[in-house]
DNA sequence: TGCGTCTATAACCTGTTGGAATGGATGTCG
DNA sequence: CGACATCCATTCCAACAGGTTATAGACGCA
């Protein structure tokens, strides 16, 4: 009795949504494909999992039994695969650290340097992730730890420590009328077109559109990008504006793009996250400890440009 | 990151056997197919799981990590699917009981009758299994409990109670020279061709060939069958002889087939088995209780033919 | 009556799986 | 030393499974 975990994930999506159509778009497959797969799962088990109606798909008792147990099963599955990949990198003495562009900053090199002293012989492999991968590879075991903007989707399944908190600013085309203002209230930006992250990032996309701070009215989308370079390009080209952490003003400075402080949006946080099972991995623990130490007492700046910007968290 | 459980099972087999070739025949696939699948799993994970050599396949550290965790994962998977199927039959008020032909006997009807009084409204669905399915569907959740000959492959994963112990006899073509003897020492049968269960039953096949009682010399196979009817037919046709529980002499009497007691082979046991998770299912518990009650005090025989044969266990 | 919202079905394309045959490297035994 | 056994890898081919688009059918609602 072999069941592809994909089938189970499909099942969970349909059970969650109560509808093939909606589940299909959440999974980025066509509705007929989902129909077939769910039927396939049912014949595989010899059990009817849903009762169909015009209103959608309702779980049968058997379906309910599976829906109750499947998420834990899938999580176990993911954990085992993560542990396997982690064992491989451990054997090679490589610590894989994922990061979203906006989550790395000046402190990162200090962290790596400190880790290097703590664990000579180990190599840190920093992997930048696209925004469509909001856990930077943590979820599928591609990395042992990740520097992320908080919150991130699925955060509850991981261990997280906050490293810093900083205000969100806005990035505008330099020619934009508001670019001359010193500080911009967010509500003045409600009707501006935004450069957004791809749909499939869900939560992440909404966070950077600040949908919570718009008083319910929907954002206008001027462009969608998946990478910092495209993002800057889109803003410079005037396709739209975007919120960004304050530190982007230094890291992603570019002619044609101007950054300005914004009032009326909550600040953003950077955190270090690692999978729960890495609690048993002393190397990951050491890396996390480096992050926390650097947070507590940043190394003395080698360069005066270094010390501006972040507000330490605590 | 979706991995078919089939891939994991393949991996476990190769890890166990330390060889693609041997694992392939255990899995009843060709060796090239296995080669491809293992490579596929490796590229899927982005991790080398084995180091290849002329001596076979050796686990890498990552492979060891996976091999340590995979069996539990697969067991969880099977359990969840079993529970799903079980929920379905429970909702329909059906108790599914599997049995191997030779494990059902006169007591079975008494058990069902007793269960019927204990659980009115419930239906017992008795499902005879082929010998190629030595757990009678217990392993893949097709049944809630099973009447089996002991021991059976994978027995440790289930709860088992012994119901009766009876000697093994031999079934011969009536025209066979030995058919005139009252009792036959097993060693007189060592060189006879046997009608055996299919290869893939492994343990089960060996048990009924009594390979343990042959002093190391290999059995001769005259024919292979997967079902009682074929089995009787093969014996009647003279393709070979076979060991069988004493009670077969009554249940599988047929012109052209003669049963005789045999000395020098261990007796056979019948047991009731159920999955550990069914401990939470009172209906399964009731059925097991019926089995044990009938074992302890068989109902008074309605027919004089009924009481011969079995030796009660304890 | 026409529209929107569901699921089911049909026709089609492609990638993957599995089988048989074969190759190549390496030991082993007479 | 040569024949043979034992591994894994490769190639070629047939079958199938999974995906897509387009469309049908059922139903409630304005």
XYZ file of C-alpha atoms (C1' of nucleotides) in Angstrom:
688
model
C 0.000 0.000 0.000
C 2.092 2.829 -1.271
C 0.773 6.324 -1.160
C 2.612 9.287 -2.524
C 2.865 12.031 0.063
C 1.731 14.343 -2.697
C -1.639 12.606 -2.663
C -1.907 13.186 1.058
C -0.998 16.849 0.687
C -3.657 17.173 -1.981
C -6.130 15.516 0.318
C -5.286 17.850 3.185
C -5.726 20.865 0.951
C -9.149 19.722 -0.206
C -10.178 18.859 3.340
C -9.062 22.314 4.475
C -10.762 24.217 1.708
C -13.852 22.076 1.450
C -13.720 22.527 -2.286
C -11.788 21.024 -5.157
C -11.781 24.266 -7.053
C -10.312 26.348 -4.289
C -7.863 23.656 -3.207
C -6.718 23.347 -6.802
C -5.767 26.972 -7.025
C -4.062 26.874 -3.666
C -2.007 23.929 -4.913
C -1.366 25.481 -8.315
C -2.817 22.551 -10.215
C -5.916 22.374 -12.353
C -9.197 21.326 -10.843
C -9.589 18.206 -13.040
C -6.151 17.026 -11.999
C -7.157 17.334 -8.368
C -10.458 15.572 -9.015
C -8.583 12.647 -10.497
C -6.014 12.509 -7.744
C -8.572 12.552 -4.963
C -10.532 9.802 -6.674
C -7.302 7.937 -7.089
C -6.570 8.189 -3.389
C -10.061 6.978 -2.623
C -9.774 3.922 -4.847
C -6.309 3.265 -3.483
C -7.700 3.108 0.022
C -10.981 1.595 -1.088
C -12.687 4.216 1.034
C -14.859 7.204 0.218
C -13.189 10.229 1.833
C -15.576 12.984 0.736
C -19.218 13.327 -0.066
C -19.608 15.505 -3.138
C -22.263 18.096 -3.544
C -22.852 21.348 -5.389
C -21.627 23.094 -2.269
C -18.272 21.396 -2.345
C -16.548 18.474 -0.706
C -17.484 17.352 2.796
C -15.390 14.864 4.735
C -16.852 11.457 5.486
C -16.036 9.841 8.818
C -13.131 8.034 7.205
C -12.025 11.292 5.644
C -12.185 12.977 9.019
C -10.012 10.205 10.476
C -7.423 10.764 7.784
C -7.622 14.542 7.989
C -6.952 14.358 11.718
C -3.815 12.308 11.284
C -2.380 13.421 7.972
C -0.784 16.724 9.008
C 1.316 15.087 11.710
C 2.290 12.376 9.277
C 3.403 14.878 6.675
C 5.319 16.825 9.292
C 7.105 13.631 10.314
C 7.919 12.956 6.732
C 9.388 16.384 6.244
C 11.345 16.094 9.439
C 12.925 12.809 8.406
C 13.955 14.182 5.040
C 15.348 17.287 6.716
C 17.353 15.162 9.088
C 18.725 13.169 6.206
C 19.921 16.221 4.336
C 21.274 17.666 7.511
C 23.246 14.497 8.194
C 24.836 14.825 4.775
C 25.987 18.385 5.286
C 27.145 17.547 8.777
C 29.298 14.769 7.436
C 30.850 17.295 5.052
C 31.321 19.807 7.880
C 29.176 22.371 6.161
C 26.585 24.494 7.912
C 23.952 25.592 5.432
C 22.343 28.915 6.300
C 19.518 30.302 4.226
C 18.539 33.937 4.149
C 16.123 36.257 2.512
C 17.926 39.156 0.932
C 16.395 41.645 3.285
C 17.279 39.666 6.386
C 21.035 39.704 5.994
C 22.891 42.790 7.088
C 26.196 44.064 8.447
C 25.980 41.778 11.424
C 25.929 38.719 9.207
C 29.626 38.796 8.443
C 30.379 39.223 12.134
C 28.266 36.198 12.927
C 30.047 34.105 10.355
C 33.423 35.275 11.585
C 32.540 34.426 15.156
C 31.235 31.034 14.127
C 34.435 30.422 12.208
C 36.461 30.934 15.378
C 34.121 28.690 17.373
C 34.134 25.881 14.849
C 37.357 25.820 12.902
C 37.195 23.291 10.105
C 33.576 24.093 9.376
C 32.379 26.018 6.376
C 29.270 28.200 6.357
C 27.279 27.961 3.170
C 25.073 31.052 2.849
C 22.202 30.561 0.445
C 20.054 33.439 -0.658
C 16.449 32.450 -1.241
C 13.812 33.857 -3.547
C 10.728 35.394 -1.975
C 8.650 32.581 -3.323
C 10.508 30.473 -0.777
C 9.673 32.352 2.396
C 11.385 29.917 4.759
C 14.583 30.137 2.694
C 14.756 26.354 2.417
C 14.168 25.639 6.081
C 10.894 23.838 5.452
C 12.326 21.360 2.980
C 15.596 20.799 4.763
C 17.790 22.648 2.286
C 19.377 24.591 5.144
C 20.173 24.015 8.794
C 19.152 27.504 9.885
C 17.836 30.647 8.251
C 17.884 34.401 8.706
C 14.361 35.550 8.024
C 11.962 38.444 8.302
C 9.332 37.734 10.941
C 6.708 36.548 10.924
C 6.993 33.927 8.194
C 4.525 31.242 7.081
C 4.794 28.049 9.090
C 6.785 29.816 11.769
C 5.186 27.780 14.546
C 6.877 24.632 13.328
C 10.329 26.089 14.011
C 12.405 27.598 16.774
C 12.890 31.328 16.346
C 14.881 34.069 18.058
C 14.399 37.732 17.209
C 17.651 39.464 16.281
C 16.568 42.995 15.533
C 13.591 45.239 14.998
C 13.586 48.110 12.542
C 10.920 50.369 11.041
C 9.491 49.773 7.599
C 10.216 52.482 5.062
C 8.952 52.955 1.563
C 10.935 52.661 -1.655
C 9.731 55.010 -4.410
C 10.838 55.937 -7.874
C 12.999 59.025 -7.369
C 10.737 60.984 -9.698
C 7.688 60.182 -7.597
C 5.946 63.303 -6.218
C 6.092 61.937 -2.657
C 9.834 61.314 -2.913
C 10.491 64.862 -1.806
C 8.709 64.425 1.520
C 10.759 63.628 4.601
C 8.227 61.341 6.225
C 5.166 59.801 4.607
C 2.021 58.669 6.403
C 1.089 55.210 5.123
C -2.444 56.243 4.285
C -1.066 58.564 1.636
C 0.214 55.427 -0.091
C -2.986 53.403 -0.012
C -3.897 54.166 -3.583
C -0.427 53.855 -5.023
C 0.384 50.806 -7.154
C 2.692 48.405 -5.303
C 5.432 46.088 -6.434
C 4.494 42.859 -4.689
C 5.861 39.368 -4.049
C 4.300 36.509 -6.034
C 0.849 35.260 -5.118
C 2.070 31.936 -3.843
C 3.962 33.571 -0.984
C 0.626 34.311 0.655
C 1.340 35.672 4.071
C 4.680 37.208 3.051
C 3.107 39.104 0.193
C 0.385 40.484 2.440
C 2.874 41.506 5.071
C 4.854 43.672 2.693
C 1.697 45.112 1.220
C 0.724 45.902 4.847
C -2.806 44.746 4.152
C -3.462 44.927 7.886
C -2.790 48.668 7.947
C -5.014 49.580 5.010
C -8.297 49.727 6.818
C -9.674 46.927 4.681
C -9.265 48.442 1.269
C -7.410 46.275 -1.243
C -3.923 47.223 -2.453
C -3.256 48.086 -6.082
C -0.615 45.852 -7.644
C 1.660 47.425 -10.236
C 4.069 44.524 -10.679
C 5.071 41.207 -9.158
C 8.691 40.206 -8.592
C 10.476 37.325 -6.940
C 13.944 38.737 -6.404
C 15.544 41.899 -5.034
C 17.065 42.903 -8.352
C 13.797 42.659 -10.244
C 12.164 44.436 -7.385
C 14.493 47.422 -7.554
C 14.195 47.468 -11.308
C 10.421 47.528 -11.141
C 10.426 50.421 -8.684
C 12.998 52.402 -10.651
C 10.892 51.856 -13.772
C 7.928 53.383 -12.027
C 5.749 50.244 -12.013
C 5.006 50.884 -8.373
C 6.301 51.531 -4.890
C 6.990 49.109 -2.052
C 7.540 48.876 1.645
C 11.004 47.764 2.684
C 12.987 47.512 5.897
C 14.928 50.646 6.734
C 18.230 48.890 6.190
C 17.342 48.392 2.531
C 18.108 52.059 2.115
C 21.750 51.099 2.590
C 21.821 47.597 1.122
C 19.657 48.217 -1.861
C 20.517 51.788 -2.691
C 20.164 52.352 -6.414
C 19.929 55.394 -8.665
C 16.293 56.043 -9.419
C 15.055 54.566 -6.159
C 14.478 56.714 -3.092
C 13.730 55.446 0.420
C 11.626 57.407 2.892
C 10.386 56.733 6.433
C 6.728 55.785 6.734
C 4.408 56.256 9.681
C 1.418 54.073 10.367
C 2.898 50.646 9.636
C 4.252 48.253 12.214
C 8.016 47.701 12.316
C 9.696 44.627 10.872
C 11.805 42.038 12.632
C 14.714 39.861 11.629
C 15.097 36.505 13.300
C 17.179 33.370 13.225
C 15.108 30.202 12.774
C 16.041 26.544 12.925
C 14.161 23.269 12.880
C 13.251 21.761 16.237
C 15.232 18.596 15.568
C 18.403 20.684 15.216
C 18.272 21.107 18.975
C 20.349 17.949 18.980
C 22.927 19.436 16.617
C 25.598 21.342 18.548
C 26.868 23.049 15.418
C 23.532 24.657 14.740
C 23.353 25.586 18.385
C 26.728 27.287 18.111
C 25.583 29.272 15.116
C 22.465 30.416 16.920
C 24.578 31.373 19.893
C 26.773 33.495 17.625
C 23.676 35.267 16.330
C 22.504 36.031 19.841
C 25.923 37.198 20.995
C 26.324 39.539 18.066
C 22.860 40.858 18.744
C 23.755 41.543 22.369
C 27.107 43.176 21.685
C 27.782 43.987 18.051
C 31.476 43.967 17.201
C 32.985 47.457 17.150
C 32.401 48.939 13.706
C 35.406 48.859 11.419
C 33.804 51.533 9.265
C 31.741 54.528 10.384
C 28.959 53.669 7.915
C 28.370 50.520 9.833
C 26.654 51.711 12.958
C 23.581 53.501 11.658
C 20.122 52.172 11.310
C 19.109 49.213 13.370
C 17.381 49.496 16.649
C 18.538 46.675 18.831
C 15.770 44.471 20.067
C 15.950 44.687 23.875
C 9.378 17.934 -1.315
C 7.186 14.995 -2.102
C 8.531 11.511 -1.786
C 6.558 8.450 -2.678
C 6.562 5.961 0.167
C 7.418 3.400 -2.461
C 10.775 5.092 -2.890
C 11.379 4.894 0.828
C 10.445 1.217 0.897
C 12.860 0.607 -1.944
C 15.518 2.466 -0.035
C 14.933 0.448 3.113
C 15.156 -2.794 1.177
C 18.466 -1.808 -0.393
C 19.813 -0.591 2.937
C 18.784 -3.889 4.536
C 20.204 -6.094 1.854
C 23.281 -4.035 1.104
C 22.801 -4.896 -2.538
C 20.634 -3.681 -5.370
C 20.412 -7.111 -6.888
C 19.174 -8.849 -3.787
C 16.864 -6.018 -2.801
C 15.414 -6.085 -6.299
C 14.414 -9.696 -6.049
C 13.021 -9.214 -2.601
C 10.884 -6.375 -3.966
C 9.945 -8.264 -7.123
C 11.254 -5.586 -9.427
C 14.145 -5.729 -11.849
C 17.541 -4.564 -10.719
C 17.773 -1.743 -13.294
C 14.447 -0.387 -12.098
C 15.766 -0.295 -8.549
C 19.013 1.310 -9.645
C 17.034 4.059 -11.280
C 14.707 4.572 -8.348
C 17.492 4.810 -5.802
C 19.305 7.332 -7.977
C 16.052 9.183 -8.289
C 15.640 9.342 -4.528
C 19.185 10.599 -4.206
C 18.699 13.404 -6.700
C 15.352 14.234 -5.112
C 17.051 14.746 -1.764
C 20.204 16.113 -3.293
C 22.098 13.711 -1.090
C 24.193 10.633 -1.776
C 22.677 7.806 0.264
C 24.952 4.929 -0.739
C 28.516 4.449 -1.805
C 28.630 1.924 -4.620
C 31.224 -0.716 -4.967
C 31.617 -4.148 -6.466
C 30.710 -5.539 -3.084
C 27.348 -3.827 -3.066
C 25.786 -0.708 -1.652
C 27.040 0.790 1.600
C 25.127 3.505 3.428
C 26.669 6.953 3.684
C 26.156 8.911 6.889
C 23.117 10.544 5.374
C 21.876 7.152 4.255
C 22.353 5.825 7.762
C 20.311 8.744 9.122
C 17.486 7.932 6.748
C 17.718 4.205 7.313
C 17.396 4.767 11.051
C 14.219 6.792 10.713
C 12.495 5.341 7.678
C 11.024 2.176 9.175
C 9.176 4.067 11.882
C 7.956 6.538 9.299
C 6.631 3.784 7.071
C 4.983 2.112 10.024
C 3.274 5.393 10.898
C 2.117 5.732 7.357
C 0.639 2.260 7.344
C -1.007 2.868 10.661
C -2.693 6.055 9.492
C -4.020 4.360 6.381
C -5.239 1.438 8.449
C -7.018 3.787 10.800
C -8.673 5.513 7.876
C -10.013 2.283 6.436
C -11.060 1.164 9.850
C -12.972 4.406 10.400
C -14.876 3.747 7.198
C -15.969 0.260 8.159
C -16.784 1.443 11.637
C -19.068 4.114 10.250
C -20.834 1.399 8.266
C -21.024 -0.851 11.352
C -19.050 -3.569 9.665
C -16.297 -5.542 11.323
C -13.927 -6.865 8.689
C -12.242 -10.108 9.670
C -9.651 -11.692 7.416
C -8.701 -15.329 7.540
C -6.482 -17.780 5.853
C -8.457 -20.757 4.688
C -6.705 -23.106 7.063
C -7.255 -20.866 10.073
C -11.035 -20.902 10.077
C -12.780 -23.864 11.589
C -15.919 -25.003 13.371
C -15.396 -22.490 16.120
C -15.561 -19.602 13.686
C -19.321 -19.719 13.310
C -19.677 -19.834 17.083
C -17.489 -16.773 17.417
C -19.516 -14.871 14.870
C -22.769 -15.912 16.528
C -21.518 -14.782 19.899
C -20.312 -11.487 18.475
C -23.678 -11.008 16.839
C -25.382 -11.244 20.224
C -22.852 -8.880 21.790
C -23.118 -6.273 19.041
C -26.511 -6.354 17.433
C -26.623 -4.068 14.424
C -23.110 -4.962 13.406
C -22.210 -7.133 10.483
C -19.123 -9.331 10.345
C -17.466 -9.372 6.965
C -15.316 -12.494 6.690
C -12.702 -12.221 3.979
C -10.705 -15.194 2.883
C -7.170 -14.284 1.874
C -4.822 -15.891 -0.584
C -1.618 -17.375 0.765
C 0.355 -14.692 -0.976
C -1.209 -12.379 1.575
C -0.050 -14.006 4.788
C -1.492 -11.362 7.112
C -4.876 -11.705 5.411
C -5.055 -7.962 4.862
C -4.112 -6.958 8.380
C -0.914 -5.248 7.296
C -2.571 -2.971 4.790
C -5.647 -2.240 6.817
C -8.089 -4.267 4.736
C -9.391 -5.936 7.878
C -9.826 -5.055 11.531
C -8.692 -8.453 12.800
C -7.557 -11.720 11.290
C -7.572 -15.427 12.041
C -4.160 -16.662 11.074
C -1.768 -19.550 11.327
C 1.135 -18.662 13.607
C 3.748 -17.517 13.248
C 3.201 -15.102 10.388
C 5.551 -12.524 8.830
C 5.495 -9.194 10.609
C 3.783 -10.718 13.600
C 5.650 -8.475 16.038
C 3.837 -5.414 14.757
C 0.480 -6.792 15.897
C -1.307 -8.067 18.959
C -1.840 -11.807 18.873
C -3.641 -14.381 20.985
C -3.249 -18.114 20.363
C -6.579 -19.879 19.894
C -5.623 -23.479 19.295
C -2.737 -25.815 18.608
C -3.043 -28.844 16.362
C -0.600 -31.262 14.732
C 0.425 -30.958 11.119
C -0.603 -33.821 8.861
C 0.223 -34.585 5.287
C -2.099 -34.489 2.290
C -1.248 -37.042 -0.403
C -2.764 -38.195 -3.631
C -4.895 -41.197 -2.671
C -2.943 -43.355 -5.098
C 0.342 -42.488 -3.413
C 2.190 -45.534 -2.008
C 2.460 -43.936 1.436
C -1.273 -43.244 1.559
C -1.857 -46.681 2.972
C 0.308 -46.035 6.051
C -1.382 -44.981 9.292
C 1.365 -42.622 10.449
C 4.235 -41.303 8.379
C 7.580 -40.080 9.734
C 8.405 -36.761 8.116
C 11.821 -37.918 6.951
C 10.121 -40.410 4.646
C 8.681 -37.370 2.853
C 11.907 -35.406 2.441
C 12.408 -36.449 -1.155
C 8.798 -36.164 -2.226
C 7.789 -33.252 -4.449
C 5.747 -30.696 -2.537
C 2.928 -28.404 -3.529
C 4.113 -25.105 -2.122
C 2.901 -21.562 -1.581
C 4.268 -18.876 -3.926
C 7.828 -17.637 -3.467
C 6.786 -14.210 -2.299
C 5.194 -15.615 0.848
C 8.700 -16.264 2.159
C 8.338 -17.371 5.733
C 4.891 -18.902 5.196
C 6.095 -21.027 2.314
C 9.040 -22.288 4.331
C 6.840 -23.069 7.280
C 4.562 -25.369 5.303
C 7.515 -26.974 3.585
C 8.883 -27.506 7.115
C 12.328 -26.483 5.962
C 13.405 -26.427 9.607
C 12.683 -30.126 9.993
C 14.560 -31.292 6.894
C 18.015 -31.375 8.347
C 19.181 -28.754 5.878
C 18.370 -30.502 2.654
C 16.276 -28.486 0.204
C 12.675 -29.439 -0.535
C 11.570 -30.551 -3.999
C 8.807 -28.379 -5.414
C 6.241 -30.098 -7.604
C 3.850 -27.196 -7.999
C 3.064 -23.750 -6.620
C -0.451 -22.641 -5.723
C -1.972 -19.623 -4.078
C -5.377 -20.895 -3.066
C -6.879 -23.928 -1.331
C -8.774 -25.112 -4.378
C -5.738 -25.067 -6.634
C -3.828 -26.675 -3.854
C -6.217 -29.614 -3.557
C -6.350 -29.937 -7.290
C -2.574 -30.062 -7.534
C -2.351 -32.771 -4.899
C -5.165 -34.808 -6.412
C -3.423 -34.548 -9.783
C -0.303 -36.010 -8.264
C 1.922 -32.938 -8.723
C 3.064 -33.312 -5.144
C 2.161 -33.697 -1.500
C 1.832 -31.068 1.210
C 1.700 -30.552 4.929
C -1.593 -29.281 6.271
C -3.185 -28.781 9.652
C -5.053 -31.778 10.929
C -8.367 -29.988 10.614
C -7.903 -29.777 6.853
C -8.753 -33.456 6.791
C -12.299 -32.381 7.617
C -12.495 -28.993 5.906
C -10.699 -29.871 2.749
C -11.713 -33.456 2.266
C -11.807 -34.284 -1.428
C -11.873 -37.472 -3.464
C -8.360 -38.268 -4.569
C -6.725 -36.612 -1.576
C -5.843 -38.547 1.549
C -4.685 -37.073 4.855
C -2.325 -38.883 7.223
C -0.700 -37.958 10.538
C 2.983 -37.107 10.374
C 5.611 -37.403 13.080
C 8.692 -35.240 13.275
C 7.180 -31.849 12.467
C 6.173 -29.240 15.000
C 2.455 -28.596 15.499
C 0.678 -25.593 14.051
C -1.183 -22.817 15.845
C -4.154 -20.680 15.001
C -4.350 -17.195 16.467
C -6.402 -14.043 16.357
C -4.397 -10.946 15.460
C -5.311 -7.281 15.416
C -3.440 -4.019 14.919
C -2.207 -2.241 18.035
C -4.247 0.869 17.305
C -7.427 -1.207 17.440
C -6.944 -1.308 21.186
C -9.005 1.873 21.115
C -11.790 0.199 19.147
C -14.258 -1.526 21.495
C -15.828 -3.484 18.661
C -12.572 -5.171 17.791
C -12.042 -5.793 21.479
C -15.410 -7.483 21.660
C -14.584 -9.713 18.748
C -11.299 -10.728 20.323
C -13.114 -11.428 23.551
C -15.517 -13.699 21.700
C -12.578 -15.617 20.243
C -11.051 -16.095 23.664
C -14.346 -17.133 25.235
C -15.036 -19.710 22.577
C -11.516 -21.001 22.993
C -12.039 -21.378 26.731
C -15.447 -23.041 26.536
C -16.477 -24.136 23.079
C -20.212 -24.170 22.610
C -21.704 -27.645 22.975
C -21.410 -29.379 19.625
C -24.636 -29.489 17.654
C -23.229 -32.333 15.575
C -21.058 -35.244 16.746
C -18.516 -34.606 13.967
C -17.727 -31.318 15.584
C -15.732 -32.233 18.617
C -12.812 -34.193 17.185
C -9.390 -32.929 16.395
C -8.182 -29.808 18.060
C -6.147 -29.764 21.160
C -7.059 -26.741 23.153
C -4.152 -24.476 23.907
C -3.896 -24.265 27.696
C -33.590 32.750 -18.347
C -29.018 33.557 -17.784
C -25.108 33.578 -14.552
C -22.011 31.908 -11.110
C -20.401 27.949 -8.541
C -19.589 23.529 -7.908
C -17.704 18.631 -9.681
C -17.129 15.216 -13.523
C -15.570 13.839 -18.091
C -13.054 13.771 -22.558
C -9.075 14.191 -25.413
C -4.456 14.862 -25.506
C 0.601 15.321 -24.336
C 4.577 14.218 -21.771
C 7.527 12.375 -18.244
C 8.275 8.460 -15.462
C 8.257 3.678 -14.256
C 9.403 -0.958 -15.119
C 11.213 -4.886 -18.068
C 14.670 -7.339 -20.971
C 19.002 -7.389 -22.675
C 23.594 -6.029 -22.317
C 27.982 -4.002 -20.809
C 31.910 -3.427 -17.658
C 34.467 -4.070 -13.476
C 36.108 -7.238 -10.147
C 36.671 -11.456 -7.530
C 36.963 -16.593 -7.290
C 37.798 -21.233 -8.372
C 39.542 -25.169 -10.784
C 45.137 -18.501 -16.767
C 40.617 -18.725 -18.322
C 35.745 -19.651 -17.200
C 32.421 -18.112 -14.233
C 29.841 -15.633 -10.784
C 28.542 -11.291 -8.847
C 27.934 -6.730 -8.667
C 26.112 -2.062 -10.643
C 25.241 0.883 -14.874
C 23.230 1.729 -19.434
C 20.154 1.405 -23.297
C 15.894 0.745 -25.574
C 11.094 0.089 -25.464
C 6.195 -0.407 -23.879
C 2.806 1.059 -20.569
C 0.994 4.175 -17.487
C 0.204 8.162 -14.636
C -0.059 12.966 -14.092
C -0.816 17.164 -16.014
C -3.314 20.440 -19.245
C -7.472 22.663 -21.729
C -12.127 22.463 -23.025
C -16.588 21.109 -21.962
C -20.575 19.000 -19.778
C -23.977 18.566 -16.031
C -26.249 19.909 -11.705
C -27.932 23.409 -8.860
C -29.117 27.972 -6.575
C -29.985 32.740 -7.360
C -31.095 37.248 -9.262
